Amino acid sequence: MKAIDQVTVVFTSRSANEGFARSCAACFAAQLDPTLDEVADIKTAVSEAVTNAIVHAYPDRLGKITLRLRLYGEGWLELQVKDSGVGIPDVDKARTPLFTTGGEERSGMGFTIMESFMDGLKVRSQPGKGTAVTMRKRIARRAAGPK
């Protein structure tokens, strides 16, 4: 399926950019006229994906994170957060609730949270080459109000 609109934003893996990425995703999704709950879901999922990249992909250095947003017909929004960091040796294990490599302060719930707020989640990773997290959400068309 071909995207009807898209945008790509590249930023440094600084924690301050997590909020920037959330705002970018919410603003781009606004053209689908999402509800406030749908916007909150999108922002939360992007926040988790970007935070994972900041904390886990580049544990001892700054790197680049790419946020790619695409719109498809029927109200589908695709969000991809990609890094060129250390990668994930075992994606299935990383997707297990409460598993983390980030120390005691990390909950290990990032992928679980993303999955709960999105309609689809795909994680591709190669150790030493990076990770791409692709999420999809369908924004339902709202019925027209009274005239």
PDB file of C-alpha atoms in Angstrom, residues 20-146:
ATOM      1  CA  PHE A  20       9.798  16.621  20.596  1.00  0.00           C
ATOM      2  CA  ALA A  21       9.128  13.231  18.983  1.00  0.00           C
ATOM      3  CA  ARG A  22       5.792  12.905  20.830  1.00  0.00           C
ATOM      4  CA  SER A  23       4.722  16.332  19.587  1.00  0.00           C
ATOM      5  CA  CYS A  24       5.776  15.567  16.005  1.00  0.00           C
ATOM      6  CA  ALA A  25       3.729  12.373  15.962  1.00  0.00           C
ATOM      7  CA  ALA A  26       0.675  14.050  17.490  1.00  0.00           C
ATOM      8  CA  CYS A  27       0.809  16.984  15.056  1.00  0.00           C
ATOM      9  CA  PHE A  28       1.195  14.710  12.044  1.00  0.00           C
ATOM     10  CA  ALA A  29      -1.661  12.455  13.205  1.00  0.00           C
ATOM     11  CA  ALA A  30      -3.922  15.502  13.676  1.00  0.00           C
ATOM     12  CA  GLN A  31      -4.811  15.440   9.977  1.00  0.00           C
ATOM     13  CA  LEU A  32      -6.770  12.225  10.700  1.00  0.00           C
ATOM     14  CA  ASP A  33      -8.881  14.083  13.303  1.00  0.00           C
ATOM     15  CA  PRO A  34      -8.123  11.692  16.173  1.00  0.00           C
ATOM     16  CA  THR A  35      -9.874  11.829  19.523  1.00  0.00           C
ATOM     17  CA  LEU A  36      -7.912  13.060  22.537  1.00  0.00           C
ATOM     18  CA  ASP A  37      -7.609   9.445  23.698  1.00  0.00           C
ATOM     19  CA  GLU A  38      -6.159   8.406  20.332  1.00  0.00           C
ATOM     20  CA  VAL A  39      -3.646  11.266  20.473  1.00  0.00           C
ATOM     21  CA  ALA A  40      -2.655  10.195  23.991  1.00  0.00           C
ATOM     22  CA  ASP A  41      -2.175   6.597  22.765  1.00  0.00           C
ATOM     23  CA  ILE A  42       0.057   7.766  19.903  1.00  0.00           C
ATOM     24  CA  LYS A  43       2.130  10.015  22.146  1.00  0.00           C
ATOM     25  CA  THR A  44       2.579   7.286  24.754  1.00  0.00           C
ATOM     26  CA  ALA A  45       3.665   4.660  22.221  1.00  0.00           C
ATOM     27  CA  VAL A  46       6.137   7.046  20.541  1.00  0.00           C
ATOM     28  CA  SER A  47       7.469   8.060  23.939  1.00  0.00           C
ATOM     29  CA  GLU A  48       8.157   4.423  24.843  1.00  0.00           C
ATOM     30  CA  ALA A  49       9.860   3.654  21.518  1.00  0.00           C
ATOM     31  CA  VAL A  50      12.035   6.779  21.587  1.00  0.00           C
ATOM     32  CA  THR A  51      12.944   6.283  25.246  1.00  0.00           C
ATOM     33  CA  ASN A  52      13.998   2.698  24.459  1.00  0.00           C
ATOM     34  CA  ALA A  53      16.260   3.991  21.691  1.00  0.00           C
ATOM     35  CA  ILE A  54      17.763   6.675  23.936  1.00  0.00           C
ATOM     36  CA  VAL A  55      18.382   4.355  26.906  1.00  0.00           C
ATOM     37  CA  HIS A  56      19.190   1.035  25.258  1.00  0.00           C
ATOM     38  CA  ALA A  57      20.469   1.711  21.722  1.00  0.00           C
ATOM     39  CA  TYR A  58      23.058   4.270  22.770  1.00  0.00           C
ATOM     40  CA  PRO A  59      23.931   3.452  26.397  1.00  0.00           C
ATOM     41  CA  ASP A  60      27.294   5.225  26.393  1.00  0.00           C
ATOM     42  CA  ARG A  61      27.113   7.728  23.551  1.00  0.00           C
ATOM     43  CA  LEU A  62      24.763   9.940  21.576  1.00  0.00           C
ATOM     44  CA  GLY A  63      23.408   8.685  18.289  1.00  0.00           C
ATOM     45  CA  LYS A  64      20.737   9.412  15.720  1.00  0.00           C
ATOM     46  CA  ILE A  65      17.104   8.396  15.976  1.00  0.00           C
ATOM     47  CA  THR A  66      14.818   8.508  12.952  1.00  0.00           C
ATOM     48  CA  LEU A  67      11.070   8.981  13.374  1.00  0.00           C
ATOM     49  CA  ARG A  68       9.147   8.178  10.212  1.00  0.00           C
ATOM     50  CA  LEU A  69       5.423   8.873  10.098  1.00  0.00           C
ATOM     51  CA  ARG A  70       3.162   7.731   7.282  1.00  0.00           C
ATOM     52  CA  LEU A  71      -0.541   7.984   6.523  1.00  0.00           C
ATOM     53  CA  TYR A  72      -2.390   5.344   4.529  1.00  0.00           C
ATOM     54  CA  GLY A  73      -5.976   5.166   3.334  1.00  0.00           C
ATOM     55  CA  GLU A  74      -8.794   4.163   5.685  1.00  0.00           C
ATOM     56  CA  GLY A  75      -7.268   6.177   8.547  1.00  0.00           C
ATOM     57  CA  TRP A  76      -4.110   4.124   9.093  1.00  0.00           C
ATOM     58  CA  LEU A  77      -1.146   5.817  10.744  1.00  0.00           C
ATOM     59  CA  GLU A  78       2.262   4.119  10.719  1.00  0.00           C
ATOM     60  CA  LEU A  79       4.992   5.258  13.088  1.00  0.00           C
ATOM     61  CA  GLN A  80       8.539   3.968  12.908  1.00  0.00           C
ATOM     62  CA  VAL A  81      11.319   4.693  15.402  1.00  0.00           C
ATOM     63  CA  LYS A  82      14.688   3.550  14.110  1.00  0.00           C
ATOM     64  CA  ASP A  83      18.197   3.718  15.525  1.00  0.00           C
ATOM     65  CA  SER A  84      21.671   2.535  14.532  1.00  0.00           C
ATOM     66  CA  GLY A  85      22.642   1.523  18.028  1.00  0.00           C
ATOM     67  CA  VAL A  86      23.684  -1.704  19.716  1.00  0.00           C
ATOM     68  CA  GLY A  87      20.635  -3.704  18.606  1.00  0.00           C
ATOM     69  CA  ILE A  88      18.665  -6.331  20.488  1.00  0.00           C
ATOM     70  CA  PRO A  89      20.177  -9.837  20.623  1.00  0.00           C
ATOM     71  CA  ASP A  90      16.838 -11.559  21.409  1.00  0.00           C
ATOM     72  CA  VAL A  91      13.737  -9.580  20.360  1.00  0.00           C
ATOM     73  CA  ASP A  92      11.302 -12.159  21.765  1.00  0.00           C
ATOM     74  CA  LYS A  93      12.964 -11.969  25.172  1.00  0.00           C
ATOM     75  CA  ALA A  94      13.045  -8.145  25.036  1.00  0.00           C
ATOM     76  CA  ARG A  95       9.287  -8.113  24.352  1.00  0.00           C
ATOM     77  CA  THR A  96       8.618 -10.152  27.504  1.00  0.00           C
ATOM     78  CA  PRO A  97       6.905  -7.988  30.152  1.00  0.00           C
ATOM     79  CA  LEU A  98       9.264  -6.889  32.950  1.00  0.00           C
ATOM     80  CA  PHE A  99      12.437  -7.853  31.048  1.00  0.00           C
ATOM     81  CA  THR A 100      14.953  -5.003  30.884  1.00  0.00           C
ATOM     82  CA  THR A 101      18.628  -4.429  30.316  1.00  0.00           C
ATOM     83  CA  GLY A 102      18.361  -0.889  31.671  1.00  0.00           C
ATOM     84  CA  GLY A 103      18.859  -1.452  35.380  1.00  0.00           C
ATOM     85  CA  GLU A 104      16.520  -1.205  38.366  1.00  0.00           C
ATOM     86  CA  GLU A 105      15.016   2.141  37.351  1.00  0.00           C
ATOM     87  CA  ARG A 106      13.568   0.648  34.110  1.00  0.00           C
ATOM     88  CA  SER A 107      10.228  -1.182  34.240  1.00  0.00           C
ATOM     89  CA  GLY A 108      10.701  -3.519  31.281  1.00  0.00           C
ATOM     90  CA  MET A 109       7.207  -2.656  30.034  1.00  0.00           C
ATOM     91  CA  GLY A 110       8.052  -0.529  26.970  1.00  0.00           C
ATOM     92  CA  PHE A 111       7.082  -3.007  24.249  1.00  0.00           C
ATOM     93  CA  THR A 112       4.036  -4.149  26.225  1.00  0.00           C
ATOM     94  CA  ILE A 113       2.836  -0.551  26.529  1.00  0.00           C
ATOM     95  CA  MET A 114       3.428   0.127  22.813  1.00  0.00           C
ATOM     96  CA  GLU A 115       1.510  -3.011  21.918  1.00  0.00           C
ATOM     97  CA  SER A 116      -1.425  -2.092  24.163  1.00  0.00           C
ATOM     98  CA  PHE A 117      -1.855   1.361  22.592  1.00  0.00           C
ATOM     99  CA  MET A 118      -1.323   0.400  18.950  1.00  0.00           C
ATOM    100  CA  ASP A 119      -3.134  -1.927  16.531  1.00  0.00           C
ATOM    101  CA  GLY A 120       0.127  -3.471  15.342  1.00  0.00           C
ATOM    102  CA  LEU A 121       3.747  -3.627  16.486  1.00  0.00           C
ATOM    103  CA  LYS A 122       6.756  -5.050  14.658  1.00  0.00           C
ATOM    104  CA  VAL A 123      10.310  -5.039  16.003  1.00  0.00           C
ATOM    105  CA  ARG A 124      13.307  -5.722  13.767  1.00  0.00           C
ATOM    106  CA  SER A 125      16.800  -5.649  15.190  1.00  0.00           C
ATOM    107  CA  GLN A 126      20.336  -6.749  14.459  1.00  0.00           C
ATOM    108  CA  PRO A 127      23.022  -6.706  17.137  1.00  0.00           C
ATOM    109  CA  GLY A 128      25.557  -4.015  16.331  1.00  0.00           C
ATOM    110  CA  LYS A 129      23.382  -2.481  13.604  1.00  0.00           C
ATOM    111  CA  GLY A 130      20.309  -1.108  15.349  1.00  0.00           C
ATOM    112  CA  THR A 131      16.589  -1.516  15.816  1.00  0.00           C
ATOM    113  CA  ALA A 132      13.439  -0.465  13.981  1.00  0.00           C
ATOM    114  CA  VAL A 133      10.121  -0.416  15.843  1.00  0.00           C
ATOM    115  CA  THR A 134       7.141  -0.048  13.511  1.00  0.00           C
ATOM    116  CA  MET A 135       3.698   0.618  14.961  1.00  0.00           C
ATOM    117  CA  ARG A 136       0.328   0.995  13.273  1.00  0.00           C
ATOM    118  CA  LYS A 137      -2.857   2.570  14.534  1.00  0.00           C
ATOM    119  CA  ARG A 138      -6.182   3.009  12.811  1.00  0.00           C
ATOM    120  CA  ILE A 139      -7.942   6.263  13.533  1.00  0.00           C
ATOM    121  CA  ALA A 140     -11.665   5.685  13.126  1.00  0.00           C
ATOM    122  CA  ARG A 141     -13.573   8.244  11.115  1.00  0.00           C
ATOM    123  CA  ARG A 142     -15.945  10.097  13.418  1.00  0.00           C
ATOM    124  CA  ALA A 143     -19.571  10.514  12.521  1.00  0.00           C
ATOM    125  CA  ALA A 144     -20.565  14.033  11.546  1.00  0.00           C
ATOM    126  CA  GLY A 145     -22.296  15.906  14.358  1.00  0.00           C
ATOM    127  CA  PRO A 146     -25.744  17.510  14.176  1.00  0.00           C
TER     128      PRO A 146
END
